[in-house]
Amino acid sequence: MSLPAMQITPSVLNANFAELGAEIARIPSADMVHVDVMDGHFVPNLTIGLPVVESIRKATDKLLDIHLMIEDPDRWAPDYAAAGADSVTFHVEAARAPIRLARELRKLGARASMALKPATPIDGFADMLTEVDMVLLMTVEPGFGGQSFLDLVLPKIRRTRELVRRTGAQILVQVDGGVSVDTIGRAAEAGADVFVAGSAVYRADDPDAMVNELRDAAVKGCQH
């Protein structure tokens, strides 16, 4: 499946959890559907788990981008890949053996992605970039939707893009947190090419129109 250069992956964190199938159907232009799994330990919030992801998988054929904000991803992440997730993201702050975990996810047929909190530097993980398909840089503190975009992460986005470029590999750079029409251009200009947007999409009058508006704004941003 060929994906556009700038990908919009709406988060269902801000959708109606009682109607997730219908909510996903409202964003046909989305490149992936971003699902936040929080355990109340690694982050203070508690959301959904494996059974709900399995139900979402049955309800849509869109690519599922699972973001695990949980303790012990080494134990749980492979189960999400086995459940049909197309991409599984684990936090390097929580993983005990991130390279082994990334390889296991790929072996199960999912894209492997590592996530970093705003204060976690990318340089310590430069050597393992080629073990993953995507790097997720949090642009808010993980755990809750609706937070404001942290511009202090922009230099890290630029640094990550530079390190990715040096590998010569096709590795996506995703940002998550406070992404809106007002902020997406700055993130794209810094080097991001995949954007998680939750409240911006699901609080819009027309969520799918917002998906396309965000993509257009990202394209304009990376042209500057």
PDB file of N, CA and C in Angstrom, residues 14 179-181 197-204 207 210 214:
ATOM      1  N   ASN A  14      -9.794  10.789  21.373  1.00  0.00           N
ATOM      2  CA  ASN A  14     -10.809  11.829  21.510  1.00  0.00           C
ATOM      3  C   ASN A  14     -12.116  11.467  20.803  1.00  0.00           C
ATOM      4  N   VAL A 179      -0.979  18.464  17.968  1.00  0.00           N
ATOM      5  CA  VAL A 179      -0.894  18.689  16.517  1.00  0.00           C
ATOM      6  C   VAL A 179      -2.207  19.302  16.035  1.00  0.00           C
ATOM      7  N   SER A 180      -2.095  20.443  15.378  1.00  0.00           N
ATOM      8  CA  SER A 180      -3.262  21.156  14.856  1.00  0.00           C
ATOM      9  C   SER A 180      -2.845  21.887  13.585  1.00  0.00           C
ATOM     10  N   VAL A 181      -3.792  22.541  12.959  1.00  0.00           N
ATOM     11  CA  VAL A 181      -3.477  23.330  11.763  1.00  0.00           C
ATOM     12  C   VAL A 181      -2.439  24.400  12.100  1.00  0.00           C
ATOM     13  N   ALA A 197      -3.073  13.299  15.312  1.00  0.00           N
ATOM     14  CA  ALA A 197      -3.956  14.406  15.697  1.00  0.00           C
ATOM     15  C   ALA A 197      -5.227  13.810  16.269  1.00  0.00           C
ATOM     16  N   GLY A 198      -5.523  14.162  17.515  1.00  0.00           N
ATOM     17  CA  GLY A 198      -6.706  13.623  18.167  1.00  0.00           C
ATOM     18  C   GLY A 198      -7.820  14.630  18.262  1.00  0.00           C
ATOM     19  N   SER A 199      -7.685  15.572  19.196  1.00  0.00           N
ATOM     20  CA  SER A 199      -8.750  16.544  19.412  1.00  0.00           C
ATOM     21  C   SER A 199      -8.963  17.429  18.185  1.00  0.00           C
ATOM     22  N   ALA A 200      -7.890  17.743  17.447  1.00  0.00           N
ATOM     23  CA  ALA A 200      -8.039  18.588  16.253  1.00  0.00           C
ATOM     24  C   ALA A 200      -8.975  17.941  15.239  1.00  0.00           C
ATOM     25  N   VAL A 201      -8.926  16.618  15.139  1.00  0.00           N
ATOM     26  CA  VAL A 201      -9.761  15.908  14.167  1.00  0.00           C
ATOM     27  C   VAL A 201     -11.165  15.674  14.716  1.00  0.00           C
ATOM     28  N   TYR A 202     -11.242  15.070  15.890  1.00  0.00           N
ATOM     29  CA  TYR A 202     -12.557  14.638  16.372  1.00  0.00           C
ATOM     30  C   TYR A 202     -13.394  15.742  16.995  1.00  0.00           C
ATOM     31  N   ARG A 203     -12.797  16.900  17.224  1.00  0.00           N
ATOM     32  CA  ARG A 203     -13.596  18.039  17.687  1.00  0.00           C
ATOM     33  C   ARG A 203     -13.992  18.946  16.518  1.00  0.00           C
ATOM     34  N   ALA A 204     -13.540  18.611  15.321  1.00  0.00           N
ATOM     35  CA  ALA A 204     -13.905  19.377  14.132  1.00  0.00           C
ATOM     36  C   ALA A 204     -15.318  19.009  13.691  1.00  0.00           C
ATOM     37  N   PRO A 207     -14.612  15.767  10.631  1.00  0.00           N
ATOM     38  CA  PRO A 207     -13.299  15.183  10.925  1.00  0.00           C
ATOM     39  C   PRO A 207     -12.488  14.841   9.689  1.00  0.00           C
ATOM     40  N   MET A 210     -10.926  17.815   8.145  1.00  0.00           N
ATOM     41  CA  MET A 210      -9.788  18.257   8.945  1.00  0.00           C
ATOM     42  C   MET A 210      -8.551  17.415   8.656  1.00  0.00           C
ATOM     43  N   LEU A 214      -5.151  19.200   7.564  1.00  0.00           N
ATOM     44  CA  LEU A 214      -3.887  18.992   8.267  1.00  0.00           C
ATOM     45  C   LEU A 214      -2.796  18.520   7.308  1.00  0.00           C
TER      46      LEU A 214
END
